[in-house]
Rosetta silent file (secondary structure, phi, psi, omega in degrees, C-alpha in Angstrom):
SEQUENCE: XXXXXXXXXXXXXXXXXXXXXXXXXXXXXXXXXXXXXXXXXXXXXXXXXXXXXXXXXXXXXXXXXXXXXXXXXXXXXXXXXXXXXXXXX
SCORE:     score description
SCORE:     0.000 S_00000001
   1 L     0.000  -64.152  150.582   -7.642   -3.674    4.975 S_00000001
   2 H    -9.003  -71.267 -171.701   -4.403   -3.063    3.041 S_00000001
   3 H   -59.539  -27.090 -129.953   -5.909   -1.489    0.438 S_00000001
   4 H  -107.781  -59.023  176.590   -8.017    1.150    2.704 S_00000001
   5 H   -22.652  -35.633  171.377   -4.237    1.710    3.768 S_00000001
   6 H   -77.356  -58.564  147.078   -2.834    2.522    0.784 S_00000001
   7 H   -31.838  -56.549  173.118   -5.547    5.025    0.050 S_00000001
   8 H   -64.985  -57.145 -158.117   -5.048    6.858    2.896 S_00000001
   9 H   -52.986  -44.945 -176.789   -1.281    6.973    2.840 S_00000001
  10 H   -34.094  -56.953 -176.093   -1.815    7.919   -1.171 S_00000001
  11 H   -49.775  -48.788 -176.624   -3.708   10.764    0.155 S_00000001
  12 H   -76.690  -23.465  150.986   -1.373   12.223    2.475 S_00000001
  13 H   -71.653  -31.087  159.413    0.940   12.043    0.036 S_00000001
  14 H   -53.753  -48.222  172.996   -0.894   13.775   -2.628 S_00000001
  15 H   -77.592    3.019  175.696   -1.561   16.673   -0.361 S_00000001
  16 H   -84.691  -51.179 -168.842    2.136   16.770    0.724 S_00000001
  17 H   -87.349    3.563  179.091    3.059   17.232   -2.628 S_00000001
  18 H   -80.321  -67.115 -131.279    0.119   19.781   -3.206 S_00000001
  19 H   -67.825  -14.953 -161.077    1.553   21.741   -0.160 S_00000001
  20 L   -86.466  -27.081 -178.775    5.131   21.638   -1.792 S_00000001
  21 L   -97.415   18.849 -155.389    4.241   22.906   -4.965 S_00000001
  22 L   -99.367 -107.727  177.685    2.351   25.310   -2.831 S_00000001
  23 L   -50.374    2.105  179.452    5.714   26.764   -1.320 S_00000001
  24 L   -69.800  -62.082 -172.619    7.331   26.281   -5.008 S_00000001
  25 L   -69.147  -46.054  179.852    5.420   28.428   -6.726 S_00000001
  26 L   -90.398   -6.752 -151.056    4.718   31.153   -3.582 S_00000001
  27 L   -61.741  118.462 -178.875    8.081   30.547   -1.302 S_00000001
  28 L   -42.997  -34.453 -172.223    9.239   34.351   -0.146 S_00000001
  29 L  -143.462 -178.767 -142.586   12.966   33.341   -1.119 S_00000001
  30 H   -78.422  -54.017 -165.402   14.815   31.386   -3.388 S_00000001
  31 H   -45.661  -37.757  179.995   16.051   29.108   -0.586 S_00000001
  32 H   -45.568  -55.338  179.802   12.724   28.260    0.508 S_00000001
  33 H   -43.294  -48.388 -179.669   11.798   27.053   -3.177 S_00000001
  34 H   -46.267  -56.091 -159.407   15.273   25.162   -3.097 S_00000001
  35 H   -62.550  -52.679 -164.048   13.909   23.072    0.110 S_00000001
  36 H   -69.542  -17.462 -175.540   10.376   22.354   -1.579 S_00000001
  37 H   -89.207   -9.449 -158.127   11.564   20.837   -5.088 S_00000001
  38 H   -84.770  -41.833  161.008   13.874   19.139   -2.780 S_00000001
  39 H   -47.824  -32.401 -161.660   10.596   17.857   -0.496 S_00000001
  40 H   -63.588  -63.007  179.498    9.330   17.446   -3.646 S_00000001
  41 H   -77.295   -4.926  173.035   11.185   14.462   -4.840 S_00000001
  42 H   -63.777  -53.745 -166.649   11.518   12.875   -1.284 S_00000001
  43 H   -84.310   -2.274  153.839    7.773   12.591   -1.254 S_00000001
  44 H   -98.593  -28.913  158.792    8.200   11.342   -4.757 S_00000001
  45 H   -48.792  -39.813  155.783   10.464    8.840   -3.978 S_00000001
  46 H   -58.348  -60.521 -133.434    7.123    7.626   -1.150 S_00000001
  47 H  -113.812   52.099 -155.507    4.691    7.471   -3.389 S_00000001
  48 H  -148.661  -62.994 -157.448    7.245    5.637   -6.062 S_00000001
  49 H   -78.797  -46.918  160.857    8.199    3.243   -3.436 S_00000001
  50 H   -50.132  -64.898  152.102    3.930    3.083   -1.951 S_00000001
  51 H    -5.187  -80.550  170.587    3.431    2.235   -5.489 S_00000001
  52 H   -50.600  -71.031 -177.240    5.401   -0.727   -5.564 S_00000001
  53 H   -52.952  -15.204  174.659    4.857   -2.578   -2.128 S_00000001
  54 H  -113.530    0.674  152.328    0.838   -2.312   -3.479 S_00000001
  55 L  -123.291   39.526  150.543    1.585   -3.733   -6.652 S_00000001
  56 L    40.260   65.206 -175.058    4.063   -6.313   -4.790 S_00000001
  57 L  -136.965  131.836  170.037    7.141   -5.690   -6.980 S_00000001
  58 L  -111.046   19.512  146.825   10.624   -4.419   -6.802 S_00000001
  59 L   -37.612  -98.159 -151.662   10.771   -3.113  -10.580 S_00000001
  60 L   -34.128  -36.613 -175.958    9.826    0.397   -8.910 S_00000001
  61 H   -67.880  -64.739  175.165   12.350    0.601   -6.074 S_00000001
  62 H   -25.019  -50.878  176.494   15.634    0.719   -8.989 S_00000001
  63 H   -25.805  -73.586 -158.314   12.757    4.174   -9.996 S_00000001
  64 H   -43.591  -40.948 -165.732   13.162    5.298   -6.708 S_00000001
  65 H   -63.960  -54.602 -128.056   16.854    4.823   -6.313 S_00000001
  66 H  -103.258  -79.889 -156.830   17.512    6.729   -9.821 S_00000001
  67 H   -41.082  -39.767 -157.209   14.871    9.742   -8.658 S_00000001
  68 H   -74.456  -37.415  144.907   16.710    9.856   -5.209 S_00000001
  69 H   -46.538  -18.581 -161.432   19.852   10.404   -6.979 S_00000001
  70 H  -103.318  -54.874  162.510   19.119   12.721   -9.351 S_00000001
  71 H   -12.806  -72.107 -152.283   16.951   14.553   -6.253 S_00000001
  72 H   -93.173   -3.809  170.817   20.404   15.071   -4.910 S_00000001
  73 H  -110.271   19.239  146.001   22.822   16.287   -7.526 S_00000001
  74 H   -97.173  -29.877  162.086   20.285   18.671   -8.929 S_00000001
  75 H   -58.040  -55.750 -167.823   19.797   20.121   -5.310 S_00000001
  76 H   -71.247   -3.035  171.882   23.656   20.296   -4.616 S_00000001
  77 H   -84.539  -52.219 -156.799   23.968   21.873   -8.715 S_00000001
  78 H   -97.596  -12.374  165.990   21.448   24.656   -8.105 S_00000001
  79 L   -82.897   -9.449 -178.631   23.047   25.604   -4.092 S_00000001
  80 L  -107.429   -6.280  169.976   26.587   25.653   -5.763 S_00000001
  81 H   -74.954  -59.825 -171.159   24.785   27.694   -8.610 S_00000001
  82 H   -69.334  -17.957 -179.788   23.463   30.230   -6.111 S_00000001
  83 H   -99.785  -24.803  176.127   26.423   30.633   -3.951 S_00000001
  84 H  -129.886   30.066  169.334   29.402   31.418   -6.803 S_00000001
  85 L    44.772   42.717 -170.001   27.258   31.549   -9.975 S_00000001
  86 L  -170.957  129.766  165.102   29.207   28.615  -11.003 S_00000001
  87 L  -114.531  -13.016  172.069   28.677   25.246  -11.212 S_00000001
  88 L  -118.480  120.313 -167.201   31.564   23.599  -12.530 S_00000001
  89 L   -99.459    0.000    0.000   34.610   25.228  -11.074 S_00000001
């Protein structure tokens, strides 16, 4: 029953991360792009974390923790890129 669970959830994350590289690749402005790699790793950070709890481990969560970090100082590096063309002031 689990498993059928997993499967699903797998799914909706794989087409979540279809839709995002979707809006990556097509998104009318920059910001838009900004928000989807940002979606991007949040929904990799799920299926990082889905991962784990179905192979009944905590190796994977330290993953997550690292992507979720990284997630957020390369978003706040490329919005301080875009507003003074400078990232280190």
């Amino acid at each position: 029953m689990l498993d059928t669970v997993f499967l699903i959830v797998y799914g909706m994350i794989a087409i979540s991360l279809l839709l995002n590289l979707w809006r990556l690749i097509i998104g009318p402005s920059v910001p838009d792009r900004i928000l989807a790699l940002d979606t991007m790793f949040i929904n990799t950070i799920a299926l990082i974390i889905l991962y784990g709890m179905s192979m009944d481990t905590d190796l994977y969560f330290e993953a997550a923790l690292l992507i979720a970090m990284l997630g957020f100082v390369s978003t706040v590096a490329v919005c301080k890129y875009l507003l003074r063309g400078d990232i280190i002031e």
